[in-house]
């Protein structure tokens, strides 16, 4: 199986020591978010893991230990946005820290193994169309030699994100506004040798040369790992999502970045409370196994094929 690390929390930024401990031990315990008493024992054996996709806003804690990932095929989804501390209160400075980290990661791994994410996009009195277009141009100029593409998406207004972002007075964008922004983004990206795709967006922007993203991307893993990967589409994601099936080893309400738009945290107080129970030596990301928990081995289906095809 492909391991997703993680849609639910920022493992590289917040829990890298735990991650490397779990890779060394060869397994991880993951609670079912819909039924927390059900716990899966997920093997992390390189023989069973087809690839790992890391999702992060700050990979710095992992950079000096990347050699420990050599048995695995992997790449990073690196989110870099132009928002300030009013939106992303706990992230390091972009210009001085995070963009150099992106550049460093790409230098070590290669541009095909670091995907730039500019998402979610939203509009407000401060974060206007012109603000986004100028910020995207400046960032694209910096990152053009460090990545192949940029994945974008517009903010989804879940109940908790609306509540957490109320102070920002976010404007509900229209299809016309989205189209105008992506037209300008596509022009900038082309000039910098990048291409754009969209993550789980219902709109069709193909006439701009913008396709639909597969964030858990079989083709990218095939190129990196030099094998065929026949993983099916993930049936648990939205219809517009192009991701292959994967096993997520994270946990909701544990990310300490505090981003107001985050759909994976109910609120920052709950995330801090859960993060406070984290033990880097535990097989669980946070908390402990209780007497009512039921642990079962997760079925791992290997999809990769090392046989060369001449067809």
Tab-separated table of N, CA, C and O in Angstrom, residues 108-231:
chain	number	residue	atom	x	y	z
A	108	UNK	N	18.439	18.249	-2.381
A	108	UNK	CA	18.802	16.914	-1.902
A	108	UNK	C	18.077	15.825	-2.685
A	108	UNK	O	18.677	14.831	-3.108
A	109	UNK	N	16.782	16.020	-2.922
A	109	UNK	CA	15.931	14.948	-3.461
A	109	UNK	C	15.700	15.037	-4.961
A	109	UNK	O	15.416	14.026	-5.599
A	110	UNK	N	15.755	16.233	-5.520
A	110	UNK	CA	15.381	16.434	-6.915
A	110	UNK	C	14.006	17.067	-7.014
A	110	UNK	O	13.132	16.854	-6.168
A	111	UNK	N	13.781	17.844	-8.057
A	111	UNK	CA	12.550	18.638	-8.177
A	111	UNK	C	11.300	17.784	-8.367
A	111	UNK	O	10.185	18.230	-8.054
A	112	UNK	N	11.464	16.529	-8.840
A	112	UNK	CA	10.295	15.670	-9.034
A	112	UNK	C	9.766	15.124	-7.713
A	112	UNK	O	8.661	14.575	-7.660
A	113	UNK	N	10.536	15.295	-6.627
A	113	UNK	CA	10.119	14.733	-5.337
A	113	UNK	C	9.673	15.790	-4.346
A	113	UNK	O	9.457	15.500	-3.169
A	114	UNK	N	9.483	17.023	-4.845
A	114	UNK	CA	8.948	18.090	-3.993
A	114	UNK	C	7.867	18.819	-4.789
A	114	UNK	O	8.158	19.526	-5.756
A	115	UNK	N	6.627	18.636	-4.387
A	115	UNK	CA	5.485	19.258	-5.059
A	115	UNK	C	5.065	20.491	-4.264
A	115	UNK	O	4.859	20.425	-3.048
A	116	UNK	N	4.954	21.614	-4.952
A	116	UNK	CA	4.501	22.847	-4.305
A	116	UNK	C	2.978	22.881	-4.272
A	116	UNK	O	2.312	22.677	-5.277
A	117	UNK	N	2.439	23.146	-3.081
A	117	UNK	CA	1.002	23.341	-2.913
A	117	UNK	C	0.746	24.800	-2.524
A	117	UNK	O	1.294	25.281	-1.529
A	118	UNK	N	-0.088	25.480	-3.280
A	118	UNK	CA	-0.533	26.832	-2.957
A	118	UNK	C	-2.023	26.704	-2.648
A	118	UNK	O	-2.874	26.910	-3.510
A	119	UNK	N	-2.307	26.293	-1.423
A	119	UNK	CA	-3.702	26.062	-1.065
A	119	UNK	C	-3.865	26.034	0.452
A	119	UNK	O	-2.896	25.735	1.165
A	120	UNK	N	-5.091	26.369	0.913
A	120	UNK	CA	-6.254	26.775	0.114
A	120	UNK	C	-6.201	28.265	-0.217
A	120	UNK	O	-5.652	29.064	0.530
A	121	UNK	N	-6.797	28.607	-1.338
A	121	UNK	CA	-6.881	30.002	-1.755
A	121	UNK	C	-8.210	30.578	-1.255
A	121	UNK	O	-9.269	29.979	-1.439
A	122	UNK	N	-8.133	31.741	-0.635
A	122	UNK	CA	-9.350	32.466	-0.281
A	122	UNK	C	-9.094	33.955	-0.469
A	122	UNK	O	-7.948	34.405	-0.543
A	123	UNK	N	-10.188	34.712	-0.530
A	123	UNK	CA	-10.101	36.154	-0.740
A	123	UNK	C	-10.677	36.886	0.477
A	123	UNK	O	-11.657	36.445	1.083
A	124	UNK	N	-10.044	37.982	0.821
A	124	UNK	CA	-10.513	38.836	1.905
A	124	UNK	C	-10.075	40.262	1.600
A	124	UNK	O	-9.479	40.537	0.543
A	125	UNK	N	-10.346	41.165	2.537
A	125	UNK	CA	-9.935	42.557	2.336
A	125	UNK	C	-8.424	42.661	2.182
A	125	UNK	O	-7.915	43.485	1.407
A	126	UNK	N	-7.681	41.814	2.911
A	126	UNK	CA	-6.214	41.835	2.813
A	126	UNK	C	-5.732	40.963	1.664
A	126	UNK	O	-4.854	41.358	0.896
A	127	UNK	N	-6.291	39.767	1.533
A	127	UNK	CA	-5.806	38.797	0.548
A	127	UNK	C	-6.671	38.880	-0.708
A	127	UNK	O	-7.572	38.067	-0.926
A	128	UNK	N	-6.382	39.873	-1.496
A	128	UNK	CA	-7.153	40.186	-2.691
A	128	UNK	C	-6.613	39.430	-3.909
A	128	UNK	O	-5.594	38.749	-3.843
A	129	UNK	N	-7.294	39.606	-5.019
A	129	UNK	CA	-6.830	39.046	-6.290
A	129	UNK	C	-5.406	39.512	-6.594
A	129	UNK	O	-4.524	38.708	-6.925
A	130	UNK	N	-5.180	40.818	-6.487
A	130	UNK	CA	-3.857	41.350	-6.802
A	130	UNK	C	-2.798	40.849	-5.828
A	130	UNK	O	-1.661	40.578	-6.228
A	131	UNK	N	-3.170	40.706	-4.571
A	131	UNK	CA	-2.233	40.168	-3.574
A	131	UNK	C	-1.805	38.760	-3.975
A	131	UNK	O	-0.609	38.432	-3.989
A	132	UNK	N	-2.765	37.891	-4.276
A	132	UNK	CA	-2.449	36.511	-4.640
A	132	UNK	C	-1.595	36.447	-5.901
A	132	UNK	O	-0.618	35.682	-5.972
A	133	UNK	N	-1.949	37.221	-6.894
A	133	UNK	CA	-1.211	37.154	-8.162
A	133	UNK	C	0.227	37.625	-7.999
A	133	UNK	O	1.148	37.027	-8.573
A	134	UNK	N	0.419	38.665	-7.218
A	134	UNK	CA	1.776	39.151	-6.979
A	134	UNK	C	2.563	38.152	-6.146
A	134	UNK	O	3.734	37.841	-6.449
A	135	UNK	N	1.935	37.609	-5.107
A	135	UNK	CA	2.614	36.638	-4.253
A	135	UNK	C	2.968	35.378	-5.031
A	135	UNK	O	4.074	34.835	-4.899
A	136	UNK	N	2.041	34.912	-5.869
A	136	UNK	CA	2.307	33.707	-6.654
A	136	UNK	C	3.471	33.928	-7.605
A	136	UNK	O	4.320	33.043	-7.780
A	137	UNK	N	3.536	35.092	-8.215
A	137	UNK	CA	4.636	35.385	-9.132
A	137	UNK	C	5.976	35.368	-8.401
A	137	UNK	O	6.948	34.761	-8.867
A	138	UNK	N	6.040	36.015	-7.251
A	138	UNK	CA	7.289	36.063	-6.499
A	138	UNK	C	7.723	34.674	-6.042
A	138	UNK	O	8.904	34.318	-6.118
A	139	UNK	N	6.764	33.868	-5.589
A	139	UNK	CA	7.095	32.525	-5.114
A	139	UNK	C	7.474	31.616	-6.279
A	139	UNK	O	8.399	30.809	-6.179
A	140	UNK	N	6.757	31.749	-7.392
A	140	UNK	CA	7.074	30.930	-8.563
A	140	UNK	C	8.477	31.214	-9.078
A	140	UNK	O	9.196	30.305	-9.517
A	141	UNK	N	8.879	32.482	-9.039
A	141	UNK	CA	10.227	32.835	-9.469
A	141	UNK	C	11.283	32.176	-8.582
A	141	UNK	O	12.334	31.745	-9.070
A	142	UNK	N	11.002	32.088	-7.281
A	142	UNK	CA	11.942	31.469	-6.351
A	142	UNK	C	11.973	29.947	-6.504
A	142	UNK	O	13.026	29.317	-6.378
A	143	UNK	N	10.821	29.341	-6.779
A	143	UNK	CA	10.704	27.883	-6.718
A	143	UNK	C	10.774	27.199	-8.080
A	143	UNK	O	10.735	25.963	-8.144
A	144	UNK	N	10.885	27.957	-9.148
A	144	UNK	CA	10.772	27.378	-10.488
A	144	UNK	C	11.799	26.285	-10.763
A	144	UNK	O	11.508	25.321	-11.478
A	145	UNK	N	12.991	26.406	-10.219
A	145	UNK	CA	13.992	25.366	-10.436
A	145	UNK	C	13.949	24.250	-9.419
A	145	UNK	O	14.736	23.307	-9.493
A	146	UNK	N	12.991	24.336	-8.485
A	146	UNK	CA	12.959	23.405	-7.350
A	146	UNK	C	11.803	22.419	-7.404
A	146	UNK	O	11.726	21.509	-6.583
A	147	UNK	N	10.885	22.619	-8.339
A	147	UNK	CA	9.714	21.748	-8.425
A	147	UNK	C	9.220	21.721	-9.864
A	147	UNK	O	9.601	22.563	-10.683
A	148	UNK	N	8.367	20.759	-10.157
A	148	UNK	CA	7.804	20.651	-11.497
A	148	UNK	C	6.454	21.331	-11.614
A	148	UNK	O	6.070	21.786	-12.690
A	149	UNK	N	5.710	21.355	-10.510
A	149	UNK	CA	4.334	21.830	-10.608
A	149	UNK	C	3.868	22.464	-9.306
A	149	UNK	O	4.502	22.343	-8.253
A	150	UNK	N	2.729	23.140	-9.417
A	150	UNK	CA	2.052	23.706	-8.263
A	150	UNK	C	0.611	23.220	-8.256
A	150	UNK	O	-0.098	23.350	-9.258
A	151	UNK	N	0.194	22.652	-7.143
A	151	UNK	CA	-1.191	22.220	-6.964
A	151	UNK	C	-1.935	23.289	-6.174
A	151	UNK	O	-1.470	23.739	-5.131
A	152	UNK	N	-3.092	23.693	-6.687
A	152	UNK	CA	-3.879	24.744	-6.039
A	152	UNK	C	-5.274	24.227	-5.727
A	152	UNK	O	-5.753	23.268	-6.342
A	153	UNK	N	-5.905	24.868	-4.771
A	153	UNK	CA	-7.322	24.612	-4.499
A	153	UNK	C	-7.899	25.821	-3.802
A	153	UNK	O	-7.167	26.645	-3.234
A	154	UNK	N	-9.215	25.950	-3.868
A	154	UNK	CA	-9.913	27.034	-3.198
A	154	UNK	C	-10.494	26.531	-1.877
A	154	UNK	O	-10.801	25.345	-1.723
A	155	UNK	N	-10.625	27.443	-0.936
A	155	UNK	CA	-11.077	27.094	0.405
A	155	UNK	C	-12.440	26.422	0.379
A	155	UNK	O	-13.379	26.906	-0.269
A	156	UNK	N	-12.558	25.302	1.093
A	156	UNK	CA	-13.844	24.649	1.303
A	156	UNK	C	-14.423	25.154	2.624
A	156	UNK	O	-13.760	25.096	3.664
A	157	UNK	N	-15.651	25.600	2.587
A	157	UNK	CA	-16.261	26.212	3.769
A	157	UNK	C	-16.977	25.161	4.617
A	157	UNK	O	-18.201	25.064	4.633
A	158	UNK	N	-16.164	24.364	5.316
A	158	UNK	CA	-16.724	23.478	6.328
A	158	UNK	C	-17.184	24.327	7.514
A	158	UNK	O	-16.721	25.456	7.716
A	159	UNK	N	-18.049	23.756	8.336
A	159	UNK	CA	-18.575	24.510	9.472
A	159	UNK	C	-17.463	24.992	10.396
A	159	UNK	O	-17.449	26.145	10.833
A	160	UNK	N	-16.485	24.111	10.674
A	160	UNK	CA	-15.425	24.506	11.608
A	160	UNK	C	-14.470	25.529	10.985
A	160	UNK	O	-13.966	26.404	11.687
A	161	UNK	N	-14.239	25.454	9.671
A	161	UNK	CA	-13.365	26.456	9.061
A	161	UNK	C	-14.051	27.817	9.012
A	161	UNK	O	-13.401	28.849	9.236
A	162	UNK	N	-15.342	27.831	8.743
A	162	UNK	CA	-16.068	29.096	8.771
A	162	UNK	C	-16.000	29.717	10.155
A	162	UNK	O	-15.803	30.928	10.308
A	163	UNK	N	-16.164	28.889	11.177
A	163	UNK	CA	-16.119	29.398	12.545
A	163	UNK	C	-14.725	29.926	12.887
A	163	UNK	O	-14.580	31.022	13.428
A	164	UNK	N	-13.700	29.156	12.558
A	164	UNK	CA	-12.341	29.544	12.924
A	164	UNK	C	-11.838	30.759	12.153
A	164	UNK	O	-10.950	31.467	12.619
A	165	UNK	N	-12.412	30.986	10.952
A	165	UNK	CA	-11.950	32.088	10.099
A	165	UNK	C	-12.878	33.302	10.131
A	165	UNK	O	-12.711	34.225	9.340
A	166	UNK	N	-13.805	33.309	11.038
A	166	UNK	CA	-14.798	34.391	11.057
A	166	UNK	C	-14.157	35.768	11.151
A	166	UNK	O	-14.612	36.734	10.524
A	167	UNK	N	-13.074	35.855	11.902
A	167	UNK	CA	-12.425	37.164	12.105
A	167	UNK	C	-11.796	37.710	10.824
A	167	UNK	O	-11.554	38.915	10.706
A	168	UNK	N	-11.527	36.837	9.849
A	168	UNK	CA	-10.883	37.263	8.607
A	168	UNK	C	-11.869	37.822	7.585
A	168	UNK	O	-11.459	38.411	6.586
A	169	UNK	N	-13.171	37.595	7.819
A	169	UNK	CA	-14.219	38.084	6.922
A	169	UNK	C	-13.947	37.652	5.478
A	169	UNK	O	-13.826	38.462	4.553
A	170	UNK	N	-13.867	36.344	5.308
A	170	UNK	CA	-13.552	35.758	4.001
A	170	UNK	C	-14.702	35.989	3.027
A	170	UNK	O	-15.876	35.837	3.372
A	171	UNK	N	-14.347	36.359	1.807
A	171	UNK	CA	-15.330	36.559	0.756
A	171	UNK	C	-15.592	35.237	0.037
A	171	UNK	O	-14.653	34.507	-0.292
A	172	UNK	N	-16.834	34.931	-0.210
A	172	UNK	CA	-17.189	33.736	-0.978
A	172	UNK	C	-16.905	34.019	-2.457
A	172	UNK	O	-17.535	34.884	-3.062
A	173	UNK	N	-15.917	33.301	-2.992
A	173	UNK	CA	-15.545	33.592	-4.378
A	173	UNK	C	-16.556	32.975	-5.349
A	173	UNK	O	-17.235	31.987	-5.035
A	174	UNK	N	-16.624	33.557	-6.529
A	174	UNK	CA	-17.480	33.057	-7.598
A	174	UNK	C	-16.634	32.276	-8.598
A	174	UNK	O	-15.396	32.345	-8.592
A	175	UNK	N	-17.297	31.533	-9.467
A	175	UNK	CA	-16.587	30.828	-10.522
A	175	UNK	C	-15.809	31.784	-11.412
A	175	UNK	O	-14.711	31.468	-11.877
A	176	UNK	N	-16.374	32.981	-11.650
A	176	UNK	CA	-15.703	33.990	-12.473
A	176	UNK	C	-14.413	34.452	-11.820
A	176	UNK	O	-13.381	34.609	-12.481
A	177	UNK	N	-14.436	34.636	-10.495
A	177	UNK	CA	-13.247	35.062	-9.757
A	177	UNK	C	-12.184	33.966	-9.781
A	177	UNK	O	-10.992	34.234	-9.966
A	178	UNK	N	-12.603	32.731	-9.589
A	178	UNK	CA	-11.666	31.604	-9.653
A	178	UNK	C	-11.010	31.519	-11.025
A	178	UNK	O	-9.793	31.320	-11.131
A	179	UNK	N	-11.815	31.663	-12.062
A	179	UNK	CA	-11.289	31.566	-13.422
A	179	UNK	C	-10.271	32.658	-13.697
A	179	UNK	O	-9.206	32.406	-14.267
A	180	UNK	N	-10.578	33.872	-13.285
A	180	UNK	CA	-9.650	34.984	-13.506
A	180	UNK	C	-8.326	34.728	-12.792
A	180	UNK	O	-7.243	34.934	-13.363
A	181	UNK	N	-8.402	34.286	-11.541
A	181	UNK	CA	-7.175	34.023	-10.782
A	181	UNK	C	-6.342	32.943	-11.452
A	181	UNK	O	-5.121	33.095	-11.635
A	182	UNK	N	-6.973	31.850	-11.849
A	182	UNK	CA	-6.219	30.741	-12.426
A	182	UNK	C	-5.689	31.079	-13.819
A	182	UNK	O	-4.641	30.564	-14.216
A	183	UNK	N	-6.367	31.917	-14.554
A	183	UNK	CA	-5.815	32.396	-15.829
A	183	UNK	C	-4.489	33.107	-15.598
A	183	UNK	O	-3.502	32.880	-16.308
A	184	UNK	N	-4.458	33.952	-14.593
A	184	UNK	CA	-3.240	34.708	-14.304
A	184	UNK	C	-2.163	33.810	-13.707
A	184	UNK	O	-0.977	33.958	-14.028
A	185	UNK	N	-2.559	32.871	-12.847
A	185	UNK	CA	-1.601	31.915	-12.301
A	185	UNK	C	-0.987	31.067	-13.417
A	185	UNK	O	0.218	30.810	-13.431
A	186	UNK	N	-1.829	30.606	-14.342
A	186	UNK	CA	-1.340	29.742	-15.419
A	186	UNK	C	-0.322	30.466	-16.290
A	186	UNK	O	0.684	29.877	-16.715
A	187	UNK	N	-0.553	31.734	-16.540
A	187	UNK	CA	0.383	32.525	-17.337
A	187	UNK	C	1.723	32.651	-16.622
A	187	UNK	O	2.791	32.493	-17.226
A	188	UNK	N	1.671	32.929	-15.326
A	188	UNK	CA	2.899	33.040	-14.528
A	188	UNK	C	3.632	31.707	-14.475
A	188	UNK	O	4.858	31.645	-14.652
A	189	UNK	N	2.900	30.628	-14.225
A	189	UNK	CA	3.519	29.309	-14.120
A	189	UNK	C	4.216	28.922	-15.419
A	189	UNK	O	5.348	28.410	-15.412
A	190	UNK	N	3.569	29.164	-16.538
A	190	UNK	CA	4.161	28.835	-17.834
A	190	UNK	C	5.461	29.584	-18.044
A	190	UNK	O	6.456	29.023	-18.531
A	191	UNK	N	5.481	30.846	-17.652
A	191	UNK	CA	6.699	31.655	-17.818
A	191	UNK	C	7.846	31.136	-16.960
A	191	UNK	O	9.016	31.329	-17.298
A	192	UNK	N	7.511	30.443	-15.867
A	192	UNK	CA	8.535	29.926	-14.966
A	192	UNK	C	8.811	28.431	-15.177
A	192	UNK	O	9.533	27.819	-14.389
A	193	UNK	N	8.233	27.837	-16.219
A	193	UNK	CA	8.482	26.425	-16.509
A	193	UNK	C	7.777	25.477	-15.573
A	193	UNK	O	8.219	24.332	-15.378
A	194	UNK	N	6.657	25.914	-14.992
A	194	UNK	CA	5.861	25.081	-14.090
A	194	UNK	C	4.511	24.789	-14.725
A	194	UNK	O	4.088	25.464	-15.659
A	195	UNK	N	3.841	23.776	-14.228
A	195	UNK	CA	2.447	23.577	-14.608
A	195	UNK	C	1.598	23.521	-13.351
A	195	UNK	O	2.092	23.292	-12.244
A	196	UNK	N	0.315	23.763	-13.517
A	196	UNK	CA	-0.627	23.839	-12.398
A	196	UNK	C	-1.665	22.746	-12.545
A	196	UNK	O	-2.114	22.431	-13.649
A	197	UNK	N	-2.061	22.164	-11.422
A	197	UNK	CA	-3.254	21.328	-11.393
A	197	UNK	C	-4.059	21.675	-10.141
A	197	UNK	O	-3.569	22.357	-9.237
A	198	UNK	N	-5.311	21.236	-10.112
A	198	UNK	CA	-6.210	21.589	-9.018
A	198	UNK	C	-6.540	20.371	-8.182
A	198	UNK	O	-6.686	19.255	-8.699
A	199	UNK	N	-6.664	20.579	-6.892
A	199	UNK	CA	-6.950	19.504	-5.947
A	199	UNK	C	-8.440	19.478	-5.627
A	199	UNK	O	-8.956	20.392	-4.969
A	200	UNK	N	-9.123	18.454	-6.126
A	200	UNK	CA	-10.531	18.188	-5.792
A	200	UNK	C	-11.448	19.380	-6.058
A	200	UNK	O	-12.372	19.642	-5.286
A	201	UNK	N	-11.202	20.091	-7.152
A	201	UNK	CA	-12.063	21.204	-7.538
A	201	UNK	C	-13.111	20.726	-8.537
A	201	UNK	O	-12.812	19.944	-9.440
A	202	UNK	N	-14.340	21.220	-8.393
A	202	UNK	CA	-15.407	20.828	-9.313
A	202	UNK	C	-15.301	21.545	-10.655
A	202	UNK	O	-15.776	21.046	-11.672
A	203	UNK	N	-14.687	22.712	-10.667
A	203	UNK	CA	-14.567	23.470	-11.907
A	203	UNK	C	-13.617	22.817	-12.896
A	203	UNK	O	-12.648	22.160	-12.510
A	204	UNK	N	-13.918	23.017	-14.184
A	204	UNK	CA	-13.079	22.486	-15.262
A	204	UNK	C	-12.230	23.630	-15.815
A	204	UNK	O	-12.759	24.561	-16.428
A	205	UNK	N	-10.921	23.546	-15.591
A	205	UNK	CA	-10.005	24.593	-16.044
A	205	UNK	C	-9.054	24.069	-17.117
A	205	UNK	O	-7.979	24.620	-17.315
A	206	UNK	N	-9.480	23.026	-17.805
A	206	UNK	CA	-8.600	22.370	-18.776
A	206	UNK	C	-8.240	23.298	-19.933
A	206	UNK	O	-7.158	23.177	-20.517
A	207	UNK	N	-9.119	24.229	-20.278
A	207	UNK	CA	-8.800	25.121	-21.397
A	207	UNK	C	-7.643	26.055	-21.067
A	207	UNK	O	-7.049	26.659	-21.968
A	208	UNK	N	-7.318	26.158	-19.768
A	208	UNK	CA	-6.162	26.945	-19.346
A	208	UNK	C	-4.903	26.091	-19.257
A	208	UNK	O	-3.844	26.583	-18.881
A	209	UNK	N	-5.040	24.813	-19.610
A	209	UNK	CA	-3.916	23.897	-19.450
A	209	UNK	C	-3.757	23.414	-18.019
A	209	UNK	O	-2.694	22.922	-17.642
A	210	UNK	N	-4.822	23.557	-17.234
A	210	UNK	CA	-4.800	23.164	-15.820
A	210	UNK	C	-5.629	21.904	-15.660
A	210	UNK	O	-6.839	21.898	-15.914
A	211	UNK	N	-4.985	20.820	-15.244
A	211	UNK	CA	-5.674	19.552	-15.061
A	211	UNK	C	-6.051	19.306	-13.615
A	211	UNK	O	-5.926	20.174	-12.752
A	212	UNK	N	-6.513	18.081	-13.360
A	212	UNK	CA	-6.891	17.677	-12.005
A	212	UNK	C	-5.724	16.938	-11.359
A	212	UNK	O	-5.102	16.066	-11.978
A	213	UNK	N	-5.464	17.233	-10.115
A	213	UNK	CA	-4.320	16.657	-9.411
A	213	UNK	C	-4.634	15.263	-8.877
A	213	UNK	O	-5.774	14.936	-8.552
A	214	UNK	N	-3.580	14.474	-8.799
A	214	UNK	CA	-3.578	13.229	-8.023
A	214	UNK	C	-2.494	13.411	-6.963
A	214	UNK	O	-1.316	13.193	-7.231
A	215	UNK	N	-2.904	13.843	-5.798
A	215	UNK	CA	-1.902	14.155	-4.769
A	215	UNK	C	-1.215	12.894	-4.271
A	215	UNK	O	-0.011	12.905	-3.996
A	216	UNK	N	-1.952	11.804	-4.142
A	216	UNK	CA	-1.353	10.478	-3.975
A	216	UNK	C	-1.207	9.935	-5.388
A	216	UNK	O	-2.128	9.380	-5.966
A	217	UNK	N	-0.022	10.104	-5.951
A	217	UNK	CA	0.175	10.041	-7.396
A	217	UNK	C	0.979	8.799	-7.798
A	217	UNK	O	2.189	8.736	-7.586
A	218	UNK	N	0.307	7.836	-8.406
A	218	UNK	CA	0.983	6.618	-8.850
A	218	UNK	C	2.065	6.921	-9.881
A	218	UNK	O	3.161	6.336	-9.835
A	219	UNK	N	1.775	7.797	-10.824
A	219	UNK	CA	2.742	8.089	-11.878
A	219	UNK	C	4.019	8.697	-11.306
A	219	UNK	O	5.121	8.366	-11.748
A	220	UNK	N	3.887	9.561	-10.325
A	220	UNK	CA	5.075	10.161	-9.714
A	220	UNK	C	5.882	9.096	-8.964
A	220	UNK	O	7.116	9.054	-9.067
A	221	UNK	N	5.217	8.240	-8.236
A	221	UNK	CA	5.927	7.174	-7.525
A	221	UNK	C	6.590	6.203	-8.500
A	221	UNK	O	7.692	5.719	-8.246
A	222	UNK	N	5.930	5.939	-9.622
A	222	UNK	CA	6.529	5.069	-10.634
A	222	UNK	C	7.823	5.661	-11.176
A	222	UNK	O	8.826	4.958	-11.344
A	223	UNK	N	7.796	6.948	-11.463
A	223	UNK	CA	9.005	7.604	-11.987
A	223	UNK	C	10.139	7.584	-10.970
A	223	UNK	O	11.295	7.329	-11.314
A	224	UNK	N	9.806	7.857	-9.722
A	224	UNK	CA	10.823	7.912	-8.679
A	224	UNK	C	11.371	6.525	-8.365
A	224	UNK	O	12.574	6.334	-8.228
A	225	UNK	N	10.459	5.534	-8.274
A	225	UNK	CA	10.855	4.198	-7.856
A	225	UNK	C	11.238	3.260	-8.976
A	225	UNK	O	11.736	2.159	-8.730
A	226	UNK	N	10.959	3.679	-10.242
A	226	UNK	CA	11.289	2.851	-11.405
A	226	UNK	C	10.580	1.510	-11.353
A	226	UNK	O	11.182	0.445	-11.504
A	227	UNK	N	9.274	1.568	-11.114
A	227	UNK	CA	8.461	0.355	-11.141
A	227	UNK	C	7.058	0.720	-11.615
A	227	UNK	O	6.703	1.900	-11.702
A	228	UNK	N	6.263	-0.285	-11.944
A	228	UNK	CA	4.851	-0.081	-12.259
A	228	UNK	C	4.052	-0.134	-10.967
A	228	UNK	O	4.326	-0.944	-10.085
A	229	UNK	N	3.040	0.722	-10.868
A	229	UNK	CA	2.227	0.775	-9.661
A	229	UNK	C	0.765	0.772	-10.065
A	229	UNK	O	0.275	1.732	-10.661
A	230	UNK	N	0.081	-0.293	-9.743
A	230	UNK	CA	-1.288	-0.498	-10.227
A	230	UNK	C	-2.326	-0.232	-9.134
A	230	UNK	O	-3.326	-0.939	-9.028
A	231	UNK	N	-2.085	0.764	-8.308
A	231	UNK	CA	-3.017	1.090	-7.232
A	231	UNK	C	-4.289	1.718	-7.800
A	231	UNK	O	-4.224	2.614	-8.643
